[in-house]
Amino acid sequence: MNERLFQDCIDAFTIDRAALAHIAAAFRRDIDLGLDDPGASSLRLLKSYADLPDGDETGEFLALDFGGTNVRAVRIALLGNGRYETRAKAAKPLRAPGAYDLTAADACAEALFDFLARLIGEVAAPGQSCLLGHTFSFPSVQSNLYDARLVSWTKEFATPGVEGEIVNDLLTCALRRCGLSGIRPVAVINDTVATLLAAAYQTPDTRIGSICGTGHNTAYLEPHCGRALPRMILNLESGGFDRLAPNRWDTRLDAQSARPGQQRLEKMVAGRYLGALFSHALTDALELSAPPRCTTEDLSAILADNSPRLEATAALLRRSAPSLSAEAVVWSKALAETIAVRAARLTAATYAGILWHLDDAHVAPQQIAVDGTLYEKLPLYKEALRQALCEILGPEADRARVALVKDGSALGAAVAAAVAARA
Ligand code: BGC
């Protein structure tokens, strides 16, 4: 084992306080630029046509959460005063290895949307007429709350026939084909917007919603969207931020991805990619002939392994490198930690950039709502994110409470449907 190689890898994934502050400032500048001239920014700042809810929205709604590994359909009653009740739910994976894969290039839009419609059918009361909110977690351009048109797939989705289409039109047709024409999709929102709506429904001082899961992205409430436009939530598509200094493993991963050059931040911080990044770095650190194929779940298991002799980590890594020494196992764990911590630090820098954009030097007391498996479950992640915010913002960081808001996608979709019904 060559310690030097490991140390080089670890150094290349380490981001110090000065670099963090630099990234936060660049992120803020990209928001400012994008508001004036969308072409000048690497952020998309997509309009959601949604404002924050009052918290007193009521009624029963259907919600569809489509955007990651699993699709969920939920029947939710909003009870007002930030309260709600989940009345039915169903979830299914979009890929079942060996059986089907609705996200692949050889799948088709009709099959995908029929699958979604049937899942909605499982939670709707028989013959029910109901409004549906749809959390669709891919970059989409809208001119109102209904008409989201998919710009391009992310997270390695490749189903043909959806890019460029109005996703709720595809869903409405599928619902009709499945005999569910009483169900009317009325609102489409991104999952970051949904997380923000869900959190704000319950905790009014929320202005930022973010997802740190399979994919990564953040939305915030922009008070000045331009002339003649009301304040509204903007979906930054922050995974596309590219004022960064990728290292050679970031570059390799990007080159081998479905869409090289796109989603550069996302490929450094999101669950879809962290395992692969670790595998690429390990290949060079251990001088292996082929990447060891570690998943993000493996990375998580390694981070959780606090046993004195790192047995779980050793067993996992020796699947690909059978003669790995005990010392190399220790170094590999340190590398895994550095990659996870970098993801959290980069994400924190983007939050600081948004806070600076909104509040300048004096951060207003507020909640930042975050959902996603990395924030919820990846060891070290939460702590590293908070630490980075403190490094960038100093004592002002205490005013920004980062909180896990679980399952905001479904509640947020129901809130959006309620807001659409009121309009
Ligand atoms: C998508 C975003 C989404 C994020 C989290 C990204 O790949 O482009 O729209 O919010 O994943 O699901």
Short mmCIF file of C-alpha atoms and ligand atoms in Angstrom, two decimals:
data_model
loop_
_atom_site.label_atom_id
_atom_site.label_comp_id
_atom_site.label_asym_id
_atom_site.label_seq_id
_atom_site.Cartn_x
_atom_site.Cartn_y
_atom_site.Cartn_z
CA MET A 1 0.00 0.00 0.00
CA ASN A 2 1.24 3.46 -0.87
CA GLU A 3 0.34 6.05 1.79
CA ARG A 4 1.26 8.90 -0.50
CA LEU A 5 -1.42 7.93 -3.01
CA PHE A 6 -4.09 7.86 -0.29
CA GLN A 7 -2.93 11.17 1.13
CA ASP A 8 -3.10 12.77 -2.36
CA CYS A 9 -6.68 11.54 -2.75
CA ILE A 10 -7.70 12.80 0.66
CA ASP A 11 -6.11 16.20 -0.01
CA ALA A 12 -7.89 16.47 -3.34
CA PHE A 13 -11.28 15.92 -1.62
CA THR A 14 -10.57 18.34 1.23
CA ILE A 15 -12.12 21.81 1.13
CA ASP A 16 -10.81 24.32 3.63
CA ARG A 17 -12.64 27.28 5.13
CA ALA A 18 -11.33 29.80 2.58
CA ALA A 19 -12.38 27.66 -0.37
CA LEU A 20 -15.82 27.20 1.21
CA ALA A 21 -16.34 30.94 1.59
CA HIS A 22 -15.25 31.40 -2.00
CA ILE A 23 -17.79 28.83 -3.22
CA ALA A 24 -20.57 30.42 -1.14
CA ALA A 25 -19.77 33.84 -2.68
CA ALA A 26 -19.71 32.35 -6.19
CA PHE A 27 -23.09 30.70 -5.56
CA ARG A 28 -24.57 33.98 -4.37
CA ARG A 29 -23.19 35.71 -7.46
CA ASP A 30 -24.78 33.08 -9.70
CA ILE A 31 -28.18 33.72 -8.08
CA ASP A 32 -27.80 37.49 -8.54
CA LEU A 33 -26.66 37.02 -12.13
CA GLY A 34 -29.41 34.54 -12.95
CA LEU A 35 -32.17 36.84 -11.73
CA ASP A 36 -31.03 39.51 -14.18
CA ASP A 37 -29.93 37.32 -17.05
CA PRO A 38 -30.65 33.58 -16.82
CA GLY A 39 -28.06 32.79 -19.53
CA ALA A 40 -25.24 34.26 -17.46
CA SER A 41 -25.66 31.86 -14.53
CA SER A 42 -25.02 28.15 -14.10
CA LEU A 43 -28.20 28.07 -11.96
CA ARG A 44 -31.54 27.80 -13.70
CA LEU A 45 -33.73 29.67 -11.17
CA LEU A 46 -36.89 28.00 -12.46
CA LYS A 47 -40.14 29.71 -11.54
CA SER A 48 -42.52 27.55 -9.54
CA TYR A 49 -45.53 29.91 -9.55
CA ALA A 50 -45.98 28.89 -5.91
CA ASP A 51 -45.91 31.21 -2.92
CA LEU A 52 -45.68 30.04 0.69
CA PRO A 53 -48.90 28.60 2.13
CA ASP A 54 -50.85 30.26 4.99
CA GLY A 55 -50.99 27.05 7.01
CA ASP A 56 -54.80 27.16 7.01
CA GLU A 57 -55.28 25.19 3.77
CA THR A 58 -57.81 22.34 4.20
CA GLY A 59 -59.36 19.45 2.25
CA GLU A 60 -58.49 15.99 0.98
CA PHE A 61 -55.99 15.72 -1.87
CA LEU A 62 -54.01 13.12 -3.74
CA ALA A 63 -50.27 13.52 -4.00
CA LEU A 64 -47.81 11.87 -6.35
CA ASP A 65 -44.12 11.91 -5.54
CA PHE A 66 -42.08 11.01 -8.61
CA GLY A 67 -38.40 11.74 -8.82
CA GLY A 68 -36.12 9.18 -7.26
CA THR A 69 -35.72 5.46 -6.94
CA ASN A 70 -39.27 4.95 -5.65
CA VAL A 71 -42.58 6.50 -6.64
CA ARG A 72 -45.13 7.23 -3.94
CA ALA A 73 -48.83 7.99 -4.11
CA VAL A 74 -50.54 9.35 -1.03
CA ARG A 75 -54.05 10.46 -0.03
CA ILE A 76 -53.72 13.31 2.45
CA ALA A 77 -56.19 15.42 4.37
CA LEU A 78 -55.02 18.93 5.19
CA LEU A 79 -56.64 19.92 8.48
CA GLY A 80 -55.47 23.54 8.76
CA ASN A 81 -53.17 25.08 11.39
CA GLY A 82 -50.28 23.19 9.84
CA ARG A 83 -51.91 19.84 10.65
CA TYR A 84 -52.52 16.95 8.25
CA GLU A 85 -53.43 13.29 8.16
CA THR A 86 -52.16 10.62 5.77
CA ARG A 87 -55.16 8.47 4.82
CA ALA A 88 -53.59 6.02 2.35
CA LYS A 89 -50.23 5.46 0.74
CA ALA A 90 -48.55 3.18 -1.76
CA ALA A 91 -44.99 3.06 -3.08
CA LYS A 92 -43.20 1.14 -5.81
CA PRO A 93 -39.68 1.17 -7.25
CA LEU A 94 -39.21 2.38 -10.81
CA ARG A 95 -36.60 -0.32 -11.37
CA ALA A 96 -36.82 -3.93 -10.29
CA PRO A 97 -33.61 -5.66 -11.41
CA GLY A 98 -34.38 -8.56 -13.72
CA ALA A 99 -38.07 -7.59 -13.99
CA TYR A 100 -38.48 -4.03 -15.32
CA ASP A 101 -36.78 -0.66 -15.53
CA LEU A 102 -39.05 2.28 -16.35
CA THR A 103 -36.14 4.74 -16.22
CA ALA A 104 -34.05 3.16 -18.99
CA ALA A 105 -33.57 4.29 -22.58
CA ASP A 106 -35.60 1.31 -23.81
CA ALA A 107 -38.61 2.06 -21.56
CA CYS A 108 -41.45 4.21 -22.88
CA ALA A 109 -43.32 7.25 -21.57
CA GLU A 110 -46.73 5.58 -21.84
CA ALA A 111 -45.69 2.60 -19.71
CA LEU A 112 -44.08 4.90 -17.16
CA PHE A 113 -47.14 7.12 -16.77
CA ASP A 114 -49.54 4.16 -16.73
CA PHE A 115 -47.46 2.77 -13.87
CA LEU A 116 -47.84 6.09 -12.02
CA ALA A 117 -51.58 6.25 -12.72
CA ARG A 118 -52.13 2.71 -11.42
CA LEU A 119 -50.25 3.56 -8.24
CA ILE A 120 -52.47 6.62 -7.74
CA GLY A 121 -55.46 4.30 -8.29
CA GLU A 122 -54.29 2.22 -5.32
CA VAL A 123 -54.72 5.10 -2.87
CA ALA A 124 -57.75 6.88 -4.36
CA ALA A 125 -61.10 5.99 -2.83
CA PRO A 126 -63.20 4.03 -5.42
CA GLY A 127 -64.73 6.41 -7.98
CA GLN A 128 -63.16 9.36 -6.20
CA SER A 129 -63.06 12.81 -7.78
CA CYS A 130 -60.10 14.57 -6.34
CA LEU A 131 -57.43 17.16 -7.11
CA LEU A 132 -53.87 15.91 -7.34
CA GLY A 133 -50.59 17.63 -6.61
CA HIS A 134 -47.57 16.20 -8.39
CA THR A 135 -44.06 16.46 -7.07
CA PHE A 136 -41.91 15.96 -10.13
CA SER A 137 -38.25 16.18 -9.23
CA PHE A 138 -36.53 17.07 -12.45
CA PRO A 139 -35.76 20.44 -14.03
CA SER A 140 -38.97 21.75 -15.60
CA VAL A 141 -39.99 25.07 -17.09
CA GLN A 142 -43.40 26.41 -16.08
CA SER A 143 -45.58 29.41 -16.89
CA ASN A 144 -48.16 28.48 -14.24
CA LEU A 145 -48.57 25.94 -11.47
CA TYR A 146 -49.85 23.23 -13.86
CA ASP A 147 -47.81 23.23 -17.02
CA ALA A 148 -44.34 21.95 -16.05
CA ARG A 149 -42.41 20.92 -19.14
CA LEU A 150 -39.42 18.63 -18.52
CA VAL A 151 -36.22 20.32 -19.72
CA SER A 152 -33.94 17.30 -19.40
CA TRP A 153 -33.74 14.20 -17.27
CA THR A 154 -31.18 14.06 -14.46
CA LYS A 155 -30.11 11.30 -12.02
CA GLU A 156 -29.33 9.07 -15.04
CA PHE A 157 -33.02 8.73 -16.04
CA ALA A 158 -33.35 8.11 -19.77
CA THR A 159 -37.02 7.21 -20.55
CA PRO A 160 -37.75 8.53 -24.04
CA GLY A 161 -40.84 10.62 -24.84
CA VAL A 162 -40.90 12.77 -21.70
CA GLU A 163 -38.27 15.49 -22.29
CA GLY A 164 -39.94 18.56 -23.77
CA GLU A 165 -43.42 17.34 -22.75
CA ILE A 166 -45.88 18.78 -20.22
CA VAL A 167 -45.68 16.04 -17.63
CA ASN A 168 -49.16 16.58 -16.22
CA ASP A 169 -50.64 16.15 -19.71
CA LEU A 170 -48.92 12.76 -19.89
CA LEU A 171 -50.28 11.93 -16.43
CA THR A 172 -53.82 13.13 -17.23
CA CYS A 173 -53.91 10.89 -20.34
CA ALA A 174 -52.61 7.92 -18.34
CA LEU A 175 -55.25 8.47 -15.62
CA ARG A 176 -57.93 8.40 -18.34
CA ARG A 177 -56.49 5.21 -19.85
CA CYS A 178 -56.66 3.63 -16.39
CA GLY A 179 -60.31 4.70 -15.86
CA LEU A 180 -59.40 7.35 -13.27
CA SER A 181 -60.63 10.47 -15.04
CA GLY A 182 -62.14 11.84 -11.80
CA ILE A 183 -58.61 12.54 -10.62
CA ARG A 184 -57.39 15.91 -11.84
CA PRO A 185 -53.71 16.90 -11.66
CA VAL A 186 -53.70 20.63 -10.89
CA ALA A 187 -50.18 21.46 -9.70
CA VAL A 188 -46.64 20.33 -10.44
CA ILE A 189 -43.78 21.22 -8.16
CA ASN A 190 -40.18 20.19 -7.73
CA ASP A 191 -39.35 18.17 -4.59
CA THR A 192 -37.33 21.08 -3.19
CA VAL A 193 -40.38 23.30 -3.60
CA ALA A 194 -42.51 20.57 -1.99
CA THR A 195 -40.14 20.33 0.96
CA LEU A 196 -40.29 24.10 1.39
CA LEU A 197 -44.11 24.16 1.12
CA ALA A 198 -44.50 21.26 3.56
CA ALA A 199 -42.12 22.84 6.06
CA ALA A 200 -43.65 26.30 5.74
CA TYR A 201 -47.15 24.82 6.19
CA GLN A 202 -46.01 23.75 9.65
CA THR A 203 -43.22 26.23 10.49
CA PRO A 204 -43.80 29.67 8.96
CA ASP A 205 -40.25 31.02 9.10
CA THR A 206 -39.02 28.58 6.43
CA ARG A 207 -37.71 30.12 3.20
CA ILE A 208 -35.31 27.46 1.92
CA GLY A 209 -36.09 23.84 1.03
CA SER A 210 -33.47 21.36 -0.08
CA ILE A 211 -33.02 17.74 -1.04
CA CYS A 212 -29.87 15.84 -0.13
CA GLY A 213 -30.68 12.35 -1.37
CA THR A 214 -30.27 10.44 -4.63
CA GLY A 215 -30.16 13.86 -6.28
CA HIS A 216 -29.39 17.28 -4.92
CA ASN A 217 -31.13 20.61 -5.31
CA THR A 218 -32.44 23.64 -3.40
CA ALA A 219 -35.36 26.08 -3.74
CA TYR A 220 -35.98 29.34 -1.89
CA LEU A 221 -38.56 32.11 -1.67
CA GLU A 222 -37.42 34.97 -3.92
CA PRO A 223 -39.01 38.31 -2.98
CA HIS A 224 -38.01 40.06 -6.23
CA CYS A 225 -38.69 37.88 -9.25
CA GLY A 226 -38.78 40.73 -11.71
CA ARG A 227 -41.23 43.34 -12.89
CA ALA A 228 -44.91 42.37 -12.79
CA LEU A 229 -44.18 39.09 -11.05
CA PRO A 230 -45.23 38.34 -7.48
CA ARG A 231 -42.76 36.88 -5.00
CA MET A 232 -42.46 33.16 -5.58
CA ILE A 233 -40.41 30.09 -4.84
CA LEU A 234 -37.59 29.56 -7.32
CA ASN A 235 -36.11 26.16 -8.02
CA LEU A 236 -32.41 26.81 -8.36
CA GLU A 237 -31.52 23.42 -9.87
CA SER A 238 -28.41 23.94 -7.80
CA GLY A 239 -27.03 20.55 -8.85
CA GLY A 240 -26.10 22.34 -12.08
CA PHE A 241 -23.84 24.85 -10.28
CA ASP A 242 -20.45 24.67 -11.92
CA ARG A 243 -18.19 27.36 -10.46
CA LEU A 244 -16.21 24.62 -8.76
CA ALA A 245 -12.78 23.08 -9.01
CA PRO A 246 -13.39 19.41 -9.77
CA ASN A 247 -10.56 16.99 -8.98
CA ARG A 248 -9.54 14.23 -11.38
CA TRP A 249 -12.05 11.70 -9.98
CA ASP A 250 -14.88 14.21 -10.35
CA THR A 251 -13.75 14.67 -13.95
CA ARG A 252 -13.58 10.93 -14.58
CA LEU A 253 -17.02 10.33 -13.08
CA ASP A 254 -18.49 13.16 -15.14
CA ALA A 255 -16.92 11.84 -18.35
CA GLN A 256 -18.46 8.40 -17.74
CA SER A 257 -21.93 9.71 -16.82
CA ALA A 258 -24.95 9.84 -19.12
CA ARG A 259 -24.61 13.62 -19.55
CA PRO A 260 -21.03 14.81 -19.31
CA GLY A 261 -20.63 18.48 -18.43
CA GLN A 262 -24.05 18.73 -16.75
CA GLN A 263 -25.02 18.66 -13.06
CA ARG A 264 -21.41 19.18 -11.94
CA LEU A 265 -22.25 20.00 -8.30
CA GLU A 266 -24.77 17.16 -8.11
CA LYS A 267 -22.11 14.70 -9.25
CA MET A 268 -19.92 15.83 -6.32
CA VAL A 269 -22.58 15.74 -3.60
CA ALA A 270 -25.55 13.49 -4.40
CA GLY A 271 -26.22 9.93 -3.28
CA ARG A 272 -26.52 8.78 -6.89
CA TYR A 273 -22.80 9.47 -7.31
CA LEU A 274 -20.91 9.29 -3.98
CA GLY A 275 -20.32 5.53 -4.13
CA ALA A 276 -18.96 5.78 -7.67
CA LEU A 277 -16.71 8.67 -6.70
CA PHE A 278 -15.32 6.62 -3.83
CA SER A 279 -14.77 3.67 -6.19
CA HIS A 280 -12.86 5.82 -8.70
CA ALA A 281 -10.64 7.31 -6.00
CA LEU A 282 -9.99 3.90 -4.41
CA THR A 283 -8.95 2.46 -7.75
CA ASP A 284 -6.05 4.91 -7.90
CA ALA A 285 -5.24 4.95 -4.18
CA LEU A 286 -4.97 1.16 -4.12
CA GLU A 287 -3.56 0.85 -7.64
CA LEU A 288 -6.35 -1.58 -8.59
CA SER A 289 -6.84 -2.63 -12.19
CA ALA A 290 -10.62 -2.00 -12.09
CA PRO A 291 -12.89 0.16 -9.89
CA PRO A 292 -14.18 -1.76 -6.83
CA ARG A 293 -17.89 -0.99 -7.49
CA CYS A 294 -18.82 0.49 -4.12
CA THR A 295 -22.34 1.85 -3.83
CA THR A 296 -23.39 4.81 -1.71
CA GLU A 297 -24.96 2.26 0.69
CA ASP A 298 -21.50 0.66 1.01
CA LEU A 299 -20.00 4.07 1.68
CA SER A 300 -22.60 4.63 4.37
CA ALA A 301 -21.87 1.22 5.94
CA ILE A 302 -18.15 2.04 6.00
CA LEU A 303 -18.81 5.37 7.70
CA ALA A 304 -21.00 3.64 10.27
CA ASP A 305 -18.33 1.05 11.05
CA ASN A 306 -16.84 2.11 14.37
CA SER A 307 -15.58 -1.32 15.37
CA PRO A 308 -11.97 -1.31 16.61
CA ARG A 309 -10.73 -3.47 13.72
CA LEU A 310 -13.13 -2.18 11.06
CA GLU A 311 -14.33 -5.72 10.28
CA ALA A 312 -17.36 -4.62 8.23
CA THR A 313 -15.27 -2.20 6.17
CA ALA A 314 -12.60 -4.83 5.56
CA ALA A 315 -15.16 -7.44 4.48
CA LEU A 316 -16.78 -5.00 2.12
CA LEU A 317 -13.57 -3.82 0.48
CA ARG A 318 -12.00 -7.26 0.29
CA ARG A 319 -14.79 -8.30 -2.10
CA SER A 320 -12.86 -6.33 -4.72
CA ALA A 321 -9.35 -6.30 -3.25
CA PRO A 322 -8.96 -9.64 -1.41
CA SER A 323 -5.44 -9.00 -0.13
CA LEU A 324 -6.17 -5.54 1.29
CA SER A 325 -4.03 -4.89 4.38
CA ALA A 326 -5.48 -3.72 7.70
CA GLU A 327 -3.68 -0.43 7.22
CA ALA A 328 -5.22 0.10 3.78
CA VAL A 329 -8.66 -0.54 5.30
CA VAL A 330 -8.06 2.30 7.77
CA TRP A 331 -6.95 4.65 4.97
CA SER A 332 -9.94 3.64 2.84
CA LYS A 333 -12.29 4.57 5.66
CA ALA A 334 -10.58 7.97 5.98
CA LEU A 335 -11.05 8.51 2.25
CA ALA A 336 -14.75 7.57 2.47
CA GLU A 337 -15.16 10.08 5.30
CA THR A 338 -13.48 12.85 3.35
CA ILE A 339 -15.76 12.29 0.34
CA ALA A 340 -18.92 12.35 2.50
CA VAL A 341 -17.75 15.41 4.43
CA ARG A 342 -16.92 17.24 1.21
CA ALA A 343 -20.49 16.61 -0.03
CA ALA A 344 -21.92 18.16 3.13
CA ARG A 345 -19.51 21.12 3.06
CA LEU A 346 -20.21 21.97 -0.57
CA THR A 347 -23.94 21.82 0.13
CA ALA A 348 -23.54 24.09 3.16
CA ALA A 349 -21.67 26.61 0.99
CA THR A 350 -24.68 26.82 -1.35
CA TYR A 351 -27.02 27.43 1.63
CA ALA A 352 -24.72 30.22 2.83
CA GLY A 353 -24.79 31.71 -0.68
CA ILE A 354 -28.62 31.79 -0.60
CA LEU A 355 -28.66 33.31 2.90
CA TRP A 356 -26.25 36.04 1.77
CA HIS A 357 -28.42 36.70 -1.27
CA LEU A 358 -31.55 37.01 0.89
CA ASP A 359 -30.22 38.73 3.97
CA ASP A 360 -26.78 40.05 3.11
CA ALA A 361 -24.52 40.05 6.16
CA HIS A 362 -27.31 39.66 8.76
CA VAL A 363 -29.01 36.32 8.50
CA ALA A 364 -32.66 36.48 9.60
CA PRO A 365 -33.76 33.76 12.03
CA GLN A 366 -35.18 30.97 9.92
CA GLN A 367 -35.49 27.29 9.23
CA ILE A 368 -33.78 25.57 6.30
CA ALA A 369 -35.84 22.46 5.55
CA VAL A 370 -33.91 19.47 4.25
CA ASP A 371 -35.13 16.06 3.16
CA GLY A 372 -33.23 13.11 1.73
CA THR A 373 -31.35 10.03 2.79
CA LEU A 374 -27.93 11.68 2.95
CA TYR A 375 -29.10 14.27 5.44
CA GLU A 376 -31.19 11.77 7.34
CA LYS A 377 -28.88 8.78 7.41
CA LEU A 378 -25.35 9.27 6.12
CA PRO A 379 -23.01 9.26 9.13
CA LEU A 380 -21.05 12.53 9.62
CA TYR A 381 -23.15 14.42 7.05
CA LYS A 382 -25.40 16.55 9.29
CA GLU A 383 -22.57 17.48 11.62
CA ALA A 384 -20.24 18.38 8.74
CA LEU A 385 -22.93 20.55 7.18
CA ARG A 386 -23.52 22.49 10.41
CA GLN A 387 -19.77 22.84 10.99
CA ALA A 388 -19.28 24.25 7.49
CA LEU A 389 -22.13 26.75 7.96
CA CYS A 390 -20.44 27.95 11.16
CA GLU A 391 -17.10 28.27 9.36
CA ILE A 392 -18.65 30.37 6.59
CA LEU A 393 -21.17 32.46 8.54
CA GLY A 394 -19.56 32.67 11.96
CA PRO A 395 -22.04 33.40 14.80
CA GLU A 396 -24.74 34.28 12.21
CA ALA A 397 -24.99 30.55 11.49
CA ASP A 398 -26.94 30.09 14.73
CA ARG A 399 -29.88 31.89 13.15
CA ALA A 400 -30.26 29.32 10.39
CA ARG A 401 -31.74 26.15 11.87
CA VAL A 402 -31.25 23.26 9.47
CA ALA A 403 -34.01 20.72 10.10
CA LEU A 404 -34.98 17.38 8.62
CA VAL A 405 -38.47 17.58 7.10
CA LYS A 406 -39.32 14.04 6.19
CA ASP A 407 -41.69 13.11 3.38
CA GLY A 408 -42.23 16.74 2.47
CA SER A 409 -42.75 15.69 -1.14
CA ALA A 410 -46.21 14.27 -0.54
CA LEU A 411 -47.40 16.89 1.93
CA GLY A 412 -45.97 19.67 -0.25
CA ALA A 413 -47.80 18.31 -3.31
CA ALA A 414 -51.08 18.28 -1.37
CA VAL A 415 -50.45 21.85 -0.18
CA ALA A 416 -49.75 22.91 -3.79
CA ALA A 417 -53.01 21.30 -4.93
CA ALA A 418 -54.86 23.18 -2.17
CA VAL A 419 -53.25 26.45 -3.22
CA ALA A 420 -54.18 25.76 -6.88
CA ALA A 421 -57.77 24.99 -5.85
CA ARG A 422 -58.00 28.33 -4.06
CA ALA A 423 -56.62 30.36 -6.97
C1 BGC B 1 -33.07 17.23 -10.13
C2 BGC B 1 -33.82 18.22 -9.28
C3 BGC B 1 -34.26 17.54 -7.99
C4 BGC B 1 -33.09 16.88 -7.29
C5 BGC B 1 -33.49 16.14 -6.02
C6 BGC B 1 -31.95 16.58 -9.34
O1 BGC B 1 -31.34 15.59 -10.11
O2 BGC B 1 -32.52 17.88 -11.28
O3 BGC B 1 -34.93 18.73 -9.98
O4 BGC B 1 -34.84 18.50 -7.15
O5 BGC B 1 -32.49 15.96 -8.18
O6 BGC B 1 -34.41 15.13 -6.28
#
